[in-house]
Coordinates of C-alpha atoms in Angstrom, one line a residue:
Chain A
X1 CA -17.2 20.2 14.4
X2 CA -15.4 23.6 14.4
X3 CA -16.4 25.2 11.1
X4 CA -14.8 28.5 12.0
X5 CA -11.4 26.8 12.4
X6 CA -11.8 24.8 9.2
X7 CA -12.6 28.1 7.3
X8 CA -9.5 29.6 8.8
X9 CA -7.0 26.9 8.0
X10 CA -8.3 25.5 4.7
X11 CA -6.1 27.8 2.5
X12 CA -3.1 26.0 4.0
X13 CA -4.6 22.7 3.0
X14 CA -5.3 23.8 -0.5
X15 CA -1.6 24.9 -0.9
X16 CA -0.5 21.6 0.6
X17 CA -2.8 19.7 -1.8
X18 CA -0.9 21.3 -4.7
X19 CA 2.3 19.9 -3.3
X20 CA 0.6 16.4 -3.0
X21 CA -0.5 16.7 -6.7
X22 CA 3.0 17.7 -7.8
X23 CA 4.5 14.7 -5.8
X24 CA 1.9 12.4 -7.3
X25 CA 2.5 13.5 -10.9
X26 CA 6.3 13.4 -10.7
X27 CA 6.2 10.0 -8.8
X28 CA 3.9 8.6 -11.5
X29 CA 6.2 9.7 -14.3
X30 CA 9.3 8.4 -12.6
X31 CA 7.5 5.2 -11.6
X32 CA 6.4 4.5 -15.2
X33 CA 9.9 5.1 -16.4
X34 CA 11.4 2.7 -13.8
X35 CA 8.6 0.3 -14.5
X36 CA 9.2 0.2 -18.2
X37 CA 12.9 -0.2 -17.7
X38 CA 12.4 -2.9 -15.0
X39 CA 10.0 -4.8 -17.2
X40 CA 12.4 -4.6 -20.2
X41 CA 15.2 -5.9 -17.9
X42 CA 13.0 -8.7 -16.5
X43 CA 12.2 -9.9 -20.0
X44 CA 15.7 -9.4 -21.5
X45 CA 17.5 -12.1 -23.3
X46 CA 20.6 -11.5 -21.1
X47 CA 20.5 -13.3 -17.8
X48 CA 22.4 -10.4 -16.1
X49 CA 19.6 -8.0 -16.9
X50 CA 16.9 -10.5 -15.9
X51 CA 18.7 -10.9 -12.6
X52 CA 19.0 -7.2 -12.0
X53 CA 15.4 -6.7 -12.8
X54 CA 14.3 -9.4 -10.4
X55 CA 16.5 -8.1 -7.7
X56 CA 15.1 -4.5 -8.1
X57 CA 11.5 -5.8 -7.8
X58 CA 12.3 -8.1 -4.9
X59 CA 14.3 -5.5 -2.8
X60 CA 12.0 -2.5 -3.4
X61 CA 8.8 -4.5 -2.8
X62 CA 10.3 -6.4 0.1
X63 CA 11.2 -3.4 2.3
X64 CA 9.0 -0.5 3.6
X65 CA 8.8 2.5 1.3
X66 CA 9.3 4.7 4.4
X67 CA 12.7 3.1 5.0
X68 CA 13.6 3.7 1.4
X69 CA 12.7 7.4 1.7
X70 CA 14.8 7.6 4.9
X71 CA 17.8 5.9 3.3
X72 CA 17.9 8.4 0.4
X73 CA 17.2 11.5 2.4
X74 CA 19.2 10.9 5.6
X75 CA 21.7 8.4 4.3
X76 CA 22.2 10.0 0.9
X77 CA 24.7 12.7 2.1
X78 CA 27.0 9.9 3.4
X79 CA 27.5 8.6 -0.2
X80 CA 27.6 12.0 -1.7
X81 CA 23.9 12.4 -2.7
X82 CA 22.6 15.6 -1.2
X83 CA 19.0 16.2 -2.0
X84 CA 16.3 18.5 -0.5
X85 CA 13.4 16.6 1.1
X86 CA 11.0 17.1 -1.9
X87 CA 13.5 15.7 -4.4
X88 CA 14.6 12.8 -2.1
X89 CA 10.9 11.9 -1.4
X90 CA 9.9 12.0 -5.1
X91 CA 12.9 9.9 -6.2
X92 CA 12.5 7.3 -3.5
X93 CA 8.7 7.0 -3.9
X94 CA 9.1 6.9 -7.7
X95 CA 11.7 4.2 -7.7
X96 CA 9.6 2.3 -5.1
X97 CA 6.4 2.4 -7.1
X98 CA 8.4 1.6 -10.2
X99 CA 9.1 -1.9 -8.8
X100 CA 5.3 -2.5 -8.5
X101 CA 4.8 -1.1 -12.0
X102 CA 7.5 -3.4 -13.4
X103 CA 5.3 -6.3 -12.4
X104 CA 2.2 -4.7 -13.8
X105 CA 3.8 -3.9 -17.1
X106 CA 5.4 -7.3 -17.4
X107 CA 2.2 -9.0 -16.5
X108 CA 0.3 -7.2 -19.3
X109 CA 3.0 -8.0 -21.9
X110 CA 3.2 -11.7 -20.8
X111 CA -0.6 -11.9 -21.0
X112 CA -0.6 -11.2 -24.8
X113 CA -1.1 -14.6 -26.5
X114 CA 2.2 -16.4 -27.3
X115 CA 0.8 -17.3 -30.7
X116 CA 1.0 -13.6 -31.7
X117 CA 4.8 -13.5 -31.1
X118 CA 5.2 -16.8 -33.0
X119 CA 3.1 -15.6 -35.9
X120 CA 5.0 -12.3 -36.2
X121 CA 8.3 -13.9 -36.0
X122 CA 7.3 -16.5 -38.6
X123 CA 6.2 -13.6 -40.9
X124 CA 9.8 -12.4 -40.7
X125 CA 9.4 -9.5 -38.2
X126 CA 12.4 -8.9 -35.9
X127 CA 12.0 -9.3 -32.2
X128 CA 11.9 -5.5 -31.7
X129 CA 9.4 -5.0 -34.5
X130 CA 7.2 -7.8 -33.0
X131 CA 7.3 -6.0 -29.7
X132 CA 6.7 -2.5 -31.1
X133 CA 3.9 -3.2 -33.6
X134 CA 2.2 -6.4 -32.3
X135 CA 2.7 -7.0 -28.6
X136 CA 2.9 -3.5 -27.1
X137 CA -0.2 -2.0 -28.7
X138 CA -2.2 -4.8 -27.2
X139 CA -0.4 -4.9 -23.8
X140 CA -0.7 -1.1 -23.4
X141 CA -4.5 -1.4 -23.5
X142 CA -4.4 -4.1 -20.8
X143 CA -2.1 -2.3 -18.5
X144 CA -4.1 0.9 -18.1
X145 CA -6.4 -0.4 -15.4
X146 CA -3.8 -2.2 -13.2
X147 CA -1.5 0.8 -13.5
X148 CA -4.4 2.8 -12.3
X149 CA -4.4 0.7 -9.2
X150 CA -0.7 1.4 -8.7
X151 CA -1.3 5.2 -9.2
X152 CA -4.2 5.1 -6.6
X153 CA -1.8 3.5 -4.1
X154 CA 0.9 6.0 -5.0
X155 CA -1.2 9.0 -4.3
X156 CA -1.9 7.8 -0.8
X157 CA 1.8 6.8 -0.6
X158 CA 2.9 10.4 -1.1
X159 CA 2.0 10.9 2.6
X160 CA 5.3 9.0 3.4
X161 CA 7.3 12.2 2.7
X162 CA 5.6 13.9 5.7
X163 CA 8.1 12.5 8.1
X164 CA 10.9 14.1 6.2
X165 CA 9.0 17.5 6.4
X166 CA 7.8 18.0 2.9
X167 CA 4.9 20.3 3.4
X168 CA 2.2 18.2 1.8
X169 CA -1.3 17.3 3.0
X170 CA -0.4 14.8 5.7
X171 CA 2.4 17.0 7.1
X172 CA 0.0 20.0 7.1
X173 CA -2.7 18.0 8.9
X174 CA -0.2 16.8 11.5
X175 CA 1.1 20.3 12.1
X176 CA -2.4 21.7 12.6
X177 CA -3.4 18.8 14.8
X178 CA -0.4 19.8 17.0
X179 CA -1.4 23.5 17.1
X180 CA -5.2 23.2 17.3
X181 CA -5.9 19.9 19.0
X182 CA -8.6 19.2 16.5
X183 CA -7.6 15.9 14.9
X184 CA -11.0 15.0 13.5
X185 CA -11.4 18.3 11.6
X186 CA -7.9 18.2 10.2
X187 CA -8.3 14.6 9.2
X188 CA -11.5 15.4 7.3
X189 CA -10.0 18.4 5.5
X190 CA -6.9 16.5 4.4
X191 CA -8.8 13.3 3.8
X192 CA -11.4 15.0 1.5
X193 CA -8.7 16.6 -0.5
X194 CA -6.9 13.3 -1.0
X195 CA -10.2 11.8 -2.1
X196 CA -10.8 14.6 -4.6
X197 CA -7.3 14.0 -6.1
X198 CA -7.8 10.2 -6.2
X199 CA -11.2 10.7 -7.8
X200 CA -9.9 13.0 -10.5
X201 CA -7.0 10.6 -11.2
X202 CA -9.4 7.7 -11.3
X203 CA -11.6 9.5 -13.8
X204 CA -8.6 10.3 -16.0
X205 CA -7.5 6.6 -16.0
X206 CA -11.1 5.4 -16.8
X207 CA -11.2 7.9 -19.7
X208 CA -7.8 6.6 -21.0
X209 CA -9.1 3.0 -20.6
X210 CA -12.3 3.7 -22.5
X211 CA -10.4 5.4 -25.3
X212 CA -8.0 2.5 -25.6
X213 CA -10.7 -0.1 -25.9
X214 CA -11.3 -1.5 -29.3
X215 CA -14.7 -2.9 -29.9
Chain B
X1 CA 31.7 11.0 5.6
X2 CA 32.0 7.5 4.2
X3 CA 30.3 4.3 5.1
X4 CA 31.3 2.3 8.1
X5 CA 29.3 -0.8 8.7
X6 CA 31.4 -1.9 11.6
X7 CA 29.2 0.1 14.0
X8 CA 26.2 -2.0 13.2
X9 CA 27.0 -5.2 15.1
X10 CA 27.2 -3.4 18.4
X11 CA 23.6 -2.4 18.0
X12 CA 22.5 -5.8 16.9
X13 CA 20.5 -6.3 20.1
X14 CA 18.6 -3.1 19.7
X15 CA 17.7 -4.0 16.1
X16 CA 16.8 -7.5 17.1
X17 CA 14.4 -6.2 19.7
X18 CA 13.0 -3.8 17.2
X19 CA 12.4 -6.6 14.8
X20 CA 10.7 -8.6 17.6
X21 CA 8.3 -5.7 18.2
X22 CA 7.7 -5.3 14.4
X23 CA 6.6 -9.0 14.3
X24 CA 4.4 -8.5 17.4
X25 CA 2.7 -5.5 15.9
X26 CA 2.2 -7.3 12.5
X27 CA 0.7 -10.3 14.2
X28 CA -1.6 -8.3 16.5
X29 CA -2.7 -5.9 13.8
X30 CA -3.0 -8.8 11.4
X31 CA -5.4 -10.7 13.7
X32 CA -7.4 -7.5 14.3
X33 CA -7.6 -6.9 10.5
X34 CA -8.6 -10.5 9.9
X35 CA -11.5 -10.6 12.4
X36 CA -12.4 -7.0 11.9
X37 CA -12.5 -7.7 8.1
X38 CA -14.9 -10.6 8.7
X39 CA -17.1 -8.4 11.0
X40 CA -17.2 -5.5 8.5
X41 CA -18.0 -7.8 5.7
X42 CA -20.9 -9.5 7.6
X43 CA -22.3 -6.0 8.5
X44 CA -21.9 -4.8 4.9
X45 CA -23.6 -7.9 3.4
X46 CA -26.2 -8.8 5.9
X47 CA -26.6 -5.7 8.2
X48 CA -29.6 -3.4 8.5
X49 CA -29.1 -0.4 6.2
X50 CA -29.0 2.0 9.2
X51 CA -25.9 0.1 10.4
X52 CA -24.6 -0.5 6.9
X53 CA -24.5 3.2 6.0
X54 CA -22.1 4.4 8.6
X55 CA -19.8 1.4 7.9
X56 CA -19.9 2.3 4.2
X57 CA -18.9 5.8 5.0
X58 CA -16.1 4.6 7.3
X59 CA -14.8 2.2 4.7
X60 CA -14.9 4.9 2.0
X61 CA -12.9 7.3 4.3
X62 CA -10.3 4.7 5.1
X63 CA -9.8 3.5 1.6
X64 CA -9.4 7.0 0.2
X65 CA -6.9 8.4 2.6
X66 CA -3.3 7.6 3.5
X67 CA -2.6 5.2 6.5
X68 CA -0.3 7.8 8.0
X69 CA -3.1 10.3 8.2
X70 CA -5.3 7.7 9.8
X71 CA -2.7 7.0 12.4
X72 CA -2.5 10.6 13.3
X73 CA -6.3 10.7 13.6
X74 CA -6.5 7.7 15.9
X75 CA -3.5 8.5 18.0
X76 CA -4.4 12.2 18.6
X77 CA -8.1 11.7 18.3
X78 CA -8.2 9.1 21.1
X79 CA -6.2 11.4 23.4
X80 CA -8.6 14.2 22.6
X81 CA -11.7 12.3 23.7
X82 CA -9.8 11.3 26.9
X83 CA -8.5 7.9 26.0
X84 CA -4.8 7.9 26.5
X85 CA -3.6 4.6 25.0
X86 CA 0.0 3.6 24.8
X87 CA 1.4 4.3 21.3
X88 CA 1.7 0.5 20.7
X89 CA -2.0 0.0 21.2
X90 CA -2.9 3.0 19.0
X91 CA -0.6 1.7 16.3
X92 CA -2.1 -1.7 16.3
X93 CA -5.6 -0.3 16.2
X94 CA -4.7 2.0 13.4
X95 CA -3.0 -0.6 11.3
X96 CA -5.6 -3.2 12.1
X97 CA -8.6 -1.0 11.2
X98 CA -6.9 0.2 8.0
X99 CA -6.4 -3.4 6.8
X100 CA -9.7 -4.6 8.1
X101 CA -11.4 -2.3 5.7
X102 CA -9.3 -3.8 2.8
X103 CA -9.9 -7.3 4.0
X104 CA -13.6 -6.7 4.3
X105 CA -13.8 -5.7 0.6
X106 CA -12.0 -8.9 -0.3
X107 CA -14.3 -11.0 1.8
X108 CA -17.4 -9.4 0.4
X109 CA -16.2 -9.8 -3.2
X110 CA -15.4 -13.5 -2.6
X111 CA -18.7 -14.3 -0.9
X112 CA -20.6 -12.5 -3.7
X113 CA -18.5 -14.4 -6.3
X114 CA -19.8 -17.7 -5.1
X115 CA -22.4 -18.8 -7.8
X116 CA -26.0 -18.1 -6.8
X117 CA -27.0 -21.5 -8.0
X118 CA -25.0 -22.9 -5.1
X119 CA -27.3 -21.1 -2.7
X120 CA -30.4 -22.3 -4.4
X121 CA -29.1 -25.8 -4.7
X122 CA -28.2 -26.0 -1.1
X123 CA -31.5 -24.5 0.0
X124 CA -33.5 -26.8 -2.2
X125 CA -31.7 -29.8 -0.7
X126 CA -33.1 -28.6 2.7
X127 CA -30.0 -26.9 4.2
X128 CA -30.8 -24.0 6.4
X129 CA -29.6 -20.5 5.6
X130 CA -26.8 -20.8 8.2
X131 CA -25.9 -24.3 7.1
X132 CA -25.7 -23.1 3.5
X133 CA -23.3 -20.4 4.5
X134 CA -21.3 -22.7 6.8
X135 CA -20.8 -25.7 4.5
X136 CA -21.3 -24.4 1.0
X137 CA -20.5 -20.7 0.6
X138 CA -17.8 -20.0 3.2
X139 CA -15.4 -22.9 2.2
X140 CA -15.4 -21.7 -1.4
X141 CA -15.1 -18.1 -0.5
X142 CA -12.2 -18.8 1.9
X143 CA -10.2 -20.5 -0.9
X144 CA -10.6 -17.4 -3.1
X145 CA -9.7 -15.0 -0.4
X146 CA -6.5 -16.5 0.9
X147 CA -4.1 -15.3 -1.7
X148 CA -5.2 -11.6 -1.9
X149 CA -5.5 -11.5 1.9
X150 CA -2.0 -12.8 2.1
X151 CA -0.9 -9.8 0.0
X152 CA -2.6 -7.5 2.5
X153 CA -0.6 -9.1 5.3
X154 CA 2.6 -8.5 3.4
X155 CA 1.6 -4.9 2.9
X156 CA 0.7 -4.7 6.6
X157 CA 4.2 -5.9 7.6
X158 CA 5.8 -3.1 5.5
X159 CA 3.3 -0.5 6.6
X160 CA 4.0 -1.3 10.2
X161 CA 7.1 0.9 9.7
X162 CA 4.7 3.9 9.7
X163 CA 3.8 3.5 13.4
X164 CA 7.4 4.6 14.2
X165 CA 6.1 8.1 13.4
X166 CA 3.6 8.1 16.3
X167 CA 6.4 6.8 18.5
X168 CA 5.8 3.1 18.6
X169 CA 9.0 1.2 19.4
X170 CA 9.7 -1.1 16.5
X171 CA 12.4 -1.8 13.9
X172 CA 12.3 1.6 12.3
X173 CA 12.4 3.5 15.6
X174 CA 15.1 1.1 16.9
X175 CA 17.2 2.1 13.8
X176 CA 16.5 5.7 14.5
X177 CA 17.7 5.3 18.1
X178 CA 20.9 3.8 16.9
X179 CA 21.3 6.6 14.4
X180 CA 20.8 9.3 17.0
X181 CA 23.8 7.9 18.9
X182 CA 26.1 7.1 16.0
X183 CA 25.0 9.6 13.2
X184 CA 25.1 6.7 10.7
X185 CA 21.7 6.8 9.0
X186 CA 22.7 5.0 5.9
X187 CA 24.1 2.0 7.7
X188 CA 21.3 1.6 10.2
X189 CA 18.4 2.2 7.8
X190 CA 20.0 -0.3 5.4
X191 CA 20.3 -2.8 8.3
X192 CA 16.7 -2.2 9.2
X193 CA 15.7 -2.7 5.6
X194 CA 17.6 -6.0 5.6
X195 CA 15.7 -7.2 8.7
X196 CA 12.3 -6.2 7.0
X197 CA 13.4 -8.1 3.9
X198 CA 14.1 -11.3 5.9
X199 CA 10.9 -11.1 7.9
X200 CA 9.1 -10.5 4.6
X201 CA 10.6 -13.6 3.0
X202 CA 9.6 -15.7 6.0
X203 CA 6.0 -14.3 5.8
X204 CA 5.8 -15.0 2.1
X205 CA 7.0 -18.6 2.5
X206 CA 4.4 -19.1 5.3
X207 CA 1.7 -17.7 3.1
X208 CA 2.6 -19.9 0.2
X209 CA 2.3 -23.0 2.4
X210 CA -1.1 -21.8 3.6
X211 CA -2.2 -21.3 0.0
X212 CA -1.1 -24.7 -1.0
X213 CA -3.0 -26.3 1.9
X214 CA -6.2 -24.5 0.9
X215 CA -5.8 -25.5 -2.7
X216 CA -5.1 -29.2 -1.8
X217 CA -8.5 -29.4 -0.1
X218 CA -10.3 -28.6 -3.3

């Protein structure tokens, strides 16, 4: 192992790790927004919305995320959407993970006992109030862990913007493998930084989960 | 520059061949991930600690890092130690190993989830250790592992698009070739996405049948 080389190049990897962190945070926010909207659509009373929600999940989960990134970044300009690679990558990945989060959020809401809805409705609460004060508080607690699984996958998924030249960890590793011919060292450097990011995110999610527990 | 899908049909053959390669890679890497997963699980559960430890480290590294990064490591790493494999083989090894690690975790969990009383009962009835595994534990573990492993296969199909980055000729790279000649990225990536979607539907239908078969034998 070439320690000298690692010491020389690691500042570039630290900088790239910040980009990966930014990508991860923005993708998570966008994914949660898409997931909440998607879940609402999937459970709507209107068949049109249910259909749109189902199509969203099916299409974005049924095709590779890499292709979705390429369509937006390379194909976007053809339909008048001109984005830089960071924005295109973030949006494509966020909408992609949103399809997975839709199912996570919906699953948590559906898993709340049906009797709760019936009881609240019988007590005269509106559909919206039932959702807001009875179902969601319980569902939120249950969705933290599975959303954590989505976020874990999403952090690794940010590597998919390397092919469109966003200078994040994987792109940086690839560039230095090309210039130094030290694939193992570069893999370890980038890999350890990914694992630190994933570890910290995991700790944050575990903390949220503990706080949300009612015992 | 508007959209013009009329250019797509003339590259139908290119896309079809790409789709064929995508299926070939998925099947090859799927088999490798299946048998590799069993091997890793056996080592992790029953291996000597001196063998178990490096495997644990390997699994930890592979589960905590992106597949694309691993593909770069395998493709360029093998070249560096003097093994110049065709991109296709490197891609299959990378995808296969990546998912073997995930499959191994599933297999370990499903074997450990089989109630301990089942072991004890079988051993008390005079079955050997191997017989207990073969006739009691494995059949139950297999039923539990089929659905999540099926999900891994679906993920593998979609992640096979990543090997285009190390130059493996498959659907995504086929689309890129058509794009480099026509400058129509939107149309061709969309066409490629449609192909993936169809292959994905077929794979899902096949997996559902497999699941039903394993459930029926309960």
